[in-house]
Coordinates of N, CA, C and O in Angstrom, one line a residue:
M1 N 83.9 109.8 82.7 CA 85.1 110.3 83.3 C 85.4 110.8 82.0 O 85.5 110.8 80.6
D2 N 85.8 112.1 82.0 CA 86.3 112.9 80.8 C 88.2 112.4 80.5 O 88.2 111.9 81.7
Q3 N 88.7 113.0 79.6 CA 89.8 112.2 79.6 C 91.3 112.5 80.4 O 91.7 111.6 80.5
E4 N 90.9 113.7 80.6 CA 91.8 114.3 81.8 C 91.7 113.3 83.0 O 92.9 113.1 83.8
E5 N 90.7 112.9 83.7 CA 90.0 112.3 84.6 C 90.6 110.9 84.6 O 91.1 109.4 85.2
K6 N 90.0 110.3 83.1 CA 90.7 108.7 82.8 C 92.3 108.7 82.7 O 93.1 107.6 83.2
K7 N 93.5 109.7 82.8 CA 94.4 109.9 82.6 C 94.8 109.7 84.1 O 95.7 108.7 84.3
A8 N 94.3 110.6 85.1 CA 94.9 110.4 86.2 C 94.0 109.3 87.3 O 95.1 108.4 87.8
Y9 N 93.4 108.4 86.6 CA 92.6 107.1 87.1 C 93.6 106.3 86.3 O 94.0 105.6 87.6
I10 N 94.1 105.8 85.1 CA 95.2 104.9 84.9 C 96.8 105.0 85.2 O 97.7 104.6 86.0
L11 N 96.9 106.3 85.6 CA 98.5 107.0 85.8 C 98.6 106.7 87.4 O 99.3 105.9 87.7
L12 N 97.0 106.9 88.3 CA 97.2 106.6 89.5 C 97.6 105.2 89.9 O 98.5 104.2 90.7
I13 N 97.0 104.0 89.2 CA 97.2 102.9 89.3 C 98.4 102.3 89.0 O 99.2 101.8 89.4
A14 N 98.7 102.6 87.4 CA 100.3 102.6 86.8 C 101.2 102.7 87.9 O 102.2 101.9 88.4
I15 N 101.6 104.4 88.5 CA 102.3 104.6 89.2 C 102.5 103.7 90.6 O 103.2 103.4 91.0
I16 N 101.6 103.2 90.8 CA 101.5 102.1 92.3 C 102.0 101.1 91.9 O 103.2 100.6 92.5
F17 N 101.7 100.3 90.7 CA 102.2 99.0 90.2 C 103.9 99.7 89.8 O 104.3 98.9 90.1
Y18 N 104.0 100.5 89.4 CA 105.5 100.9 89.0 C 106.5 100.8 89.9 O 107.5 101.0 89.6
Y19 N 105.6 101.3 91.4 CA 106.6 101.9 92.5 C 108.3 100.9 92.7 O 109.0 101.2 93.3
H20 N 107.4 99.5 92.0 CA 108.7 98.2 92.7 C 109.0 97.8 91.4 O 109.8 96.7 91.3
G21 N 108.4 98.2 90.3 CA 108.7 97.5 89.2 C 107.4 96.6 88.6 O 106.8 96.2 89.5
L22 N 107.3 97.1 87.2 CA 105.7 96.9 86.7 C 106.3 95.3 86.4 O 106.7 95.0 85.6
D23 N 105.4 94.3 86.7 CA 104.9 93.0 86.7 C 104.1 92.4 85.9 O 103.3 93.2 85.4
D24 N 104.1 91.3 85.4 CA 103.3 90.8 84.4 C 101.7 91.0 84.2 O 100.7 91.2 83.6
D25 N 101.4 90.4 85.8 CA 100.6 90.5 86.1 C 100.1 91.6 87.0 O 98.6 92.0 85.8
E26 N 100.5 92.6 87.0 CA 100.3 94.2 86.8 C 99.8 94.4 85.8 O 98.9 95.3 85.6
R27 N 100.7 94.1 84.9 CA 100.5 95.0 83.5 C 99.1 94.3 82.9 O 98.2 95.4 82.0
E28 N 98.7 93.2 83.1 CA 97.8 92.8 83.0 C 96.2 93.1 83.3 O 95.5 93.7 82.9
I29 N 96.3 93.5 84.7 CA 95.5 94.3 85.5 C 94.9 95.9 85.3 O 94.2 96.2 84.7
L30 N 96.2 96.4 84.5 CA 96.4 97.2 84.3 C 95.6 97.8 82.6 O 94.9 98.5 82.5
A31 N 96.1 97.0 82.0 CA 95.3 96.6 80.6 C 93.9 96.5 80.7 O 93.1 97.2 79.9
Q32 N 93.8 95.4 81.5 CA 92.1 95.0 82.0 C 91.3 96.5 82.2 O 90.3 96.9 81.9
M33 N 92.1 97.2 82.9 CA 90.8 98.6 83.8 C 90.9 99.5 82.6 O 89.8 100.0 82.9
A34 N 92.0 99.5 82.1 CA 92.0 100.7 81.1 C 91.1 99.9 79.9 O 90.3 101.4 79.5
E35 N 90.9 99.0 79.8 CA 89.7 98.6 78.6 C 87.9 98.7 79.3 O 87.4 99.2 78.5
E36 N 88.2 98.7 80.8 CA 86.8 98.8 81.1 C 86.4 100.2 81.2 O 85.0 100.5 81.1
Q37 N 87.1 101.1 81.2 CA 86.7 102.6 81.0 C 87.2 103.0 79.5 O 87.3 104.5 79.6
D38 N 87.2 102.5 78.5 CA 87.7 103.0 77.2 C 88.8 103.9 77.5 O 88.8 105.2 76.7
A39 N 90.2 103.3 77.8 CA 91.0 104.5 78.2 C 92.5 103.5 78.0 O 93.3 104.5 77.8
Q40 N 92.3 102.9 76.5 CA 93.4 103.0 75.8 C 94.5 103.9 75.3 O 95.8 103.6 75.8
E41 N 94.1 104.7 75.0 CA 94.9 106.0 74.7 C 95.4 106.1 75.8 O 97.1 107.1 76.2
E42 N 94.7 106.3 76.8 CA 95.1 107.1 78.6 C 96.6 106.4 79.0 O 97.1 106.9 79.6
L43 N 96.5 104.8 78.7 CA 97.2 103.9 78.9 C 98.5 104.1 78.5 O 99.4 104.4 79.0
K44 N 98.0 104.1 77.1 CA 99.5 104.8 76.0 C 100.5 106.1 76.6 O 101.2 105.8 76.9
W45 N 99.7 106.5 77.3 CA 99.6 107.9 77.2 C 100.6 107.9 79.1 O 101.6 108.5 79.3
T46 N 100.0 107.0 79.6 CA 101.0 106.5 81.1 C 102.3 105.8 81.0 O 103.0 106.3 81.8
F47 N 102.3 104.8 80.2 CA 102.9 104.4 79.5 C 104.5 105.1 79.7 O 105.5 105.4 80.1
Q48 N 104.0 106.1 78.5 CA 105.1 107.1 77.7 C 105.2 108.4 79.2 O 106.5 108.6 79.1
F49 N 104.5 108.7 80.2 CA 104.6 109.5 81.1 C 105.8 109.0 82.0 O 106.9 109.7 82.7
I50 N 105.5 107.7 82.2 CA 106.4 107.2 83.5 C 107.9 106.6 82.9 O 108.8 106.9 83.5
E51 N 107.5 106.3 81.8 CA 108.9 105.6 81.2 C 110.1 106.4 80.5 O 111.0 106.2 79.6
K52 N 109.5 108.1 80.5 CA 110.1 109.2 80.0 C 110.9 109.2 81.4 O 112.5 109.8 80.6
D53 N 111.3 108.9 82.2 CA 112.3 108.6 83.3 C 111.5 108.2 84.4 O 110.9 108.5 85.0
V54 N 112.0 107.0 84.2 CA 111.2 106.1 85.7 C 111.8 106.6 87.1 O 110.7 106.6 87.9
I55 N 112.9 107.0 87.1 CA 113.2 107.3 88.4 C 112.4 108.3 89.4 O 112.3 108.2 90.0
T56 N 112.3 109.4 88.1 CA 111.5 110.6 88.6 C 110.0 110.7 88.8 O 109.1 111.3 89.2
S57 N 109.8 109.1 88.4 CA 108.0 109.0 87.5 C 107.0 109.1 88.8 O 106.0 109.8 88.8
F58 N 107.2 108.8 90.1 CA 106.8 108.8 90.7 C 106.2 110.4 91.6 O 105.1 110.5 91.4
D59 N 107.4 111.0 91.7 CA 107.2 112.4 92.2 C 106.2 113.3 90.8 O 105.6 114.1 91.4
R60 N 107.1 113.1 89.9 CA 105.9 113.5 88.7 C 104.2 113.2 88.7 O 103.7 114.1 88.0
A61 N 104.2 112.2 88.8 CA 103.0 111.7 89.1 C 102.2 112.2 90.2 O 100.8 112.8 89.9
R62 N 102.8 112.6 91.2 CA 101.9 112.8 92.4 C 101.9 114.0 92.1 O 100.5 114.8 92.1
E63 N 102.9 115.3 91.5 CA 102.2 116.7 90.9 C 101.1 116.3 90.0 O 100.3 117.3 90.5
Y64 N 101.1 115.5 89.1 CA 100.1 115.8 87.9 C 98.9 115.2 89.0 O 97.2 116.0 88.4
L65 N 99.0 114.2 89.7 CA 97.2 113.8 90.4 C 97.2 114.9 91.3 O 95.8 115.2 91.4
N66 N 97.9 115.6 92.2 CA 97.9 116.2 92.8 C 96.2 117.3 92.4 O 95.4 118.2 92.5
K67 N 97.5 118.0 91.1 CA 96.3 118.6 90.0 C 95.1 118.5 89.8 O 93.7 119.1 90.0
V68 N 94.9 117.0 89.4 CA 93.5 116.4 88.9 C 92.8 116.4 90.2 O 91.7 116.3 90.5
I69 N 92.9 115.1 90.9 CA 92.7 114.6 92.0 C 92.5 115.0 93.5 O 91.6 115.0 93.8
G70 N 93.7 116.0 93.4 CA 93.7 116.9 94.3 C 92.3 117.6 94.7 O 92.0 118.1 96.1
N71 N 91.7 117.9 94.0 CA 90.8 118.9 93.9 C 89.2 118.0 94.0 O 88.7 119.0 94.4
F72 N 89.2 116.8 93.9 CA 88.5 115.8 94.5 C 88.0 116.1 95.8 O 88.4 116.5 96.7
S73 N 86.4 115.8 96.5 CA 85.7 115.6 97.8 C 86.6 114.6 98.2 O 87.5 113.8 97.5
N74 N 86.9 114.3 99.8 CA 87.4 113.9 100.0 C 86.9 112.0 100.0 O 87.4 110.7 99.7
D75 N 85.6 111.8 99.9 CA 85.0 110.5 99.3 C 85.6 110.1 97.8 O 85.8 108.9 97.8
R76 N 85.6 111.3 97.1 CA 85.9 110.7 95.9 C 87.6 110.2 95.8 O 88.3 109.3 95.1
K77 N 88.1 110.8 96.7 CA 89.5 110.9 96.4 C 90.1 109.3 97.2 O 90.7 108.6 96.5
L78 N 89.1 109.1 98.2 CA 89.1 107.5 98.8 C 88.7 106.6 97.6 O 89.2 105.4 98.2
H79 N 87.5 107.0 97.2 CA 87.3 106.0 96.1 C 88.4 105.6 95.0 O 88.4 104.1 94.7
Y80 N 89.1 106.4 94.9 CA 90.0 106.1 93.8 C 91.1 105.4 94.4 O 91.4 104.5 93.7
L81 N 91.8 105.8 95.7 CA 92.4 104.9 96.6 C 92.2 103.5 96.7 O 92.6 102.4 96.3
K82 N 90.4 103.1 96.8 CA 90.4 102.0 97.1 C 90.1 101.1 95.9 O 90.7 100.1 95.5
I83 N 90.1 101.9 94.4 CA 90.4 101.2 93.4 C 91.4 100.5 93.1 O 92.0 99.6 93.2
V84 N 92.6 101.5 93.4 CA 93.8 101.3 93.4 C 94.1 100.1 94.6 O 95.3 99.0 94.4
W85 N 93.7 100.3 95.7 CA 94.1 99.3 96.3 C 93.4 97.3 96.0 O 94.2 96.4 96.4
N86 N 92.4 97.5 95.4 CA 91.9 96.3 95.0 C 92.3 95.7 93.6 O 92.3 94.4 93.8
A87 N 92.9 96.8 93.4 CA 93.5 96.5 92.1 C 95.0 95.4 92.4 O 95.4 94.6 91.8
N88 N 95.7 95.8 93.6 CA 96.9 95.3 93.8 C 96.1 94.1 94.8 O 96.9 93.0 94.4
N89 N 95.1 94.2 95.3 CA 94.7 93.0 95.8 C 94.4 91.8 94.8 O 94.3 90.3 95.1
Q90 N 94.0 91.9 93.5 CA 93.7 91.0 92.5 C 94.9 90.1 92.3 O 94.5 89.4 91.8
K91 N 96.1 91.2 92.5 CA 97.1 89.9 92.1 C 97.9 89.2 93.4 O 98.3 88.3 93.4
G92 N 96.3 89.3 94.5 CA 97.2 88.4 95.6 C 97.4 89.3 96.8 O 97.8 88.4 97.8
Y93 N 98.3 90.4 96.4 CA 99.3 91.1 97.7 C 99.4 92.1 97.5 O 99.1 92.9 96.4
I94 N 100.0 93.2 98.6 CA 100.2 94.5 98.1 C 101.5 94.5 99.0 O 101.5 94.3 100.1
T95 N 102.3 94.9 98.7 CA 103.9 95.2 98.9 C 104.0 96.5 100.0 O 103.3 97.2 99.7
E96 N 104.9 96.7 100.8 CA 105.1 97.5 101.6 C 105.4 98.8 100.9 O 105.1 100.1 101.2
M97 N 105.8 98.8 99.7 CA 106.3 100.1 99.0 C 105.2 100.5 98.4 O 105.0 102.0 98.2
E98 N 103.9 99.3 97.8 CA 103.1 100.1 97.6 C 101.8 100.8 98.2 O 101.1 101.9 98.0
A99 N 102.1 100.1 99.2 CA 101.7 100.6 100.5 C 101.7 102.2 100.6 O 100.7 103.0 101.0
T100 N 103.0 102.0 101.0 CA 103.4 103.3 101.4 C 103.4 104.3 100.4 O 103.1 105.8 100.4
A101 N 103.5 103.7 98.9 CA 102.9 105.0 97.8 C 101.8 105.5 98.0 O 101.3 106.5 97.8
M102 N 100.7 104.6 98.2 CA 99.2 104.9 98.7 C 99.0 106.2 99.7 O 98.0 106.9 100.0
L103 N 100.1 106.0 100.7 CA 99.9 106.6 101.8 C 100.4 108.1 101.3 O 99.9 108.8 102.1
K104 N 101.4 108.0 101.0 CA 101.9 109.3 100.7 C 100.8 110.3 99.4 O 100.9 111.3 99.7
L105 N 100.3 109.3 98.5 CA 99.4 110.2 97.9 C 98.1 110.4 98.7 O 97.5 111.8 98.7
A106 N 97.9 109.6 99.7 CA 96.4 109.8 100.5 C 97.3 111.0 101.9 O 96.2 112.1 102.1
K107 N 98.2 111.5 102.0 CA 98.7 112.6 102.8 C 98.5 113.8 101.8 O 98.0 114.9 102.6
D108 N 99.4 113.8 100.7 CA 99.0 114.9 99.5 C 97.5 115.2 99.5 O 97.1 116.8 99.7
W109 N 96.7 114.3 99.7 CA 95.3 114.9 98.8 C 94.8 115.1 101.0 O 93.2 115.1 100.6
D110 N 95.3 114.8 101.9 CA 94.5 115.1 103.2 C 93.5 114.1 103.7 O 92.6 114.1 104.3
V111 N 93.9 112.9 103.1 CA 93.0 111.8 103.8 C 94.0 110.6 104.1 O 93.0 109.2 103.9
E112 N 94.6 110.8 104.7 CA 95.5 109.2 105.1 C 94.7 109.0 106.5 O 94.6 107.4 106.3
N113 N 94.0 109.6 107.1 CA 93.5 108.9 108.4 C 92.3 108.0 108.0 O 92.5 107.0 108.4
E114 N 91.7 108.5 107.0 CA 90.8 108.1 106.1 C 91.0 106.7 105.2 O 90.3 105.4 105.5
L115 N 92.1 106.8 104.8 CA 92.7 105.5 104.1 C 93.3 104.3 105.1 O 92.4 103.9 104.6
L116 N 93.8 104.8 106.1 CA 93.6 103.9 107.4 C 92.6 103.2 107.2 O 92.6 102.2 108.1
A117 N 91.9 104.0 108.2 CA 90.2 103.3 109.0 C 89.8 102.4 107.2 O 89.3 101.5 107.7
M118 N 89.6 102.7 105.7 CA 89.2 102.2 104.9 C 90.0 100.5 105.1 O 89.3 99.6 105.2
V119 N 91.7 100.7 104.9 CA 92.3 99.6 104.8 C 92.1 98.8 105.8 O 92.0 97.4 106.0
R120 N 91.6 99.3 107.5 CA 91.5 98.3 108.5 C 90.4 97.8 108.5 O 89.6 96.3 108.6
N121 N 89.2 98.6 107.9 CA 87.8 97.7 107.8 C 87.8 96.9 106.7 O 87.3 96.1 106.8
L122 N 88.8 97.2 105.7 CA 88.8 96.0 104.5 C 89.2 94.9 105.3 O 88.9 93.7 104.9
S123 N 90.1 94.8 105.7 CA 91.1 93.4 106.4 C 90.1 93.0 107.6 O 90.4 92.1 107.6
T124 N 89.4 94.0 108.3 CA 88.5 92.6 109.1 C 87.1 92.5 108.8 O 87.1 91.4 108.9
S125 N 87.0 92.7 107.6 CA 85.8 92.1 106.5 C 86.0 91.3 105.9 O 85.1 90.3 105.1
T126 N 87.5 90.7 105.6 CA 88.1 89.7 105.1 C 87.8 88.5 105.5 O 89.1 88.8 106.8
P127 N 87.3 87.8 105.3 CA 87.7 86.3 106.4 C 89.2 85.5 106.2 O 90.0 86.0 106.0

């Protein structure tokens, strides 16, 4: 994964967490995921990107992510959305706001139906 893709990866996770405000559990998950990808600099960049203007951060992130992830194959786009879904599940819940944010990105990337199918499949496979 090159630096631009690492930025997109970390920003994608962070922007979903930030959609309702970043809490301590989410900050810890984000730091752990950045460490796993050797993306600490990208995490710093992401915090600066978001905190520059939190109000507009989701729209700015969508624009950035559409340029980077939007050109990937549908399978790869879904892979990234699944990572975000699973990161949210690590804290034990996914809020309606977070799910809505993921759906907006999936719609941007023309994988909305595939995301819904993936989520249905994940929810039926969980006991």
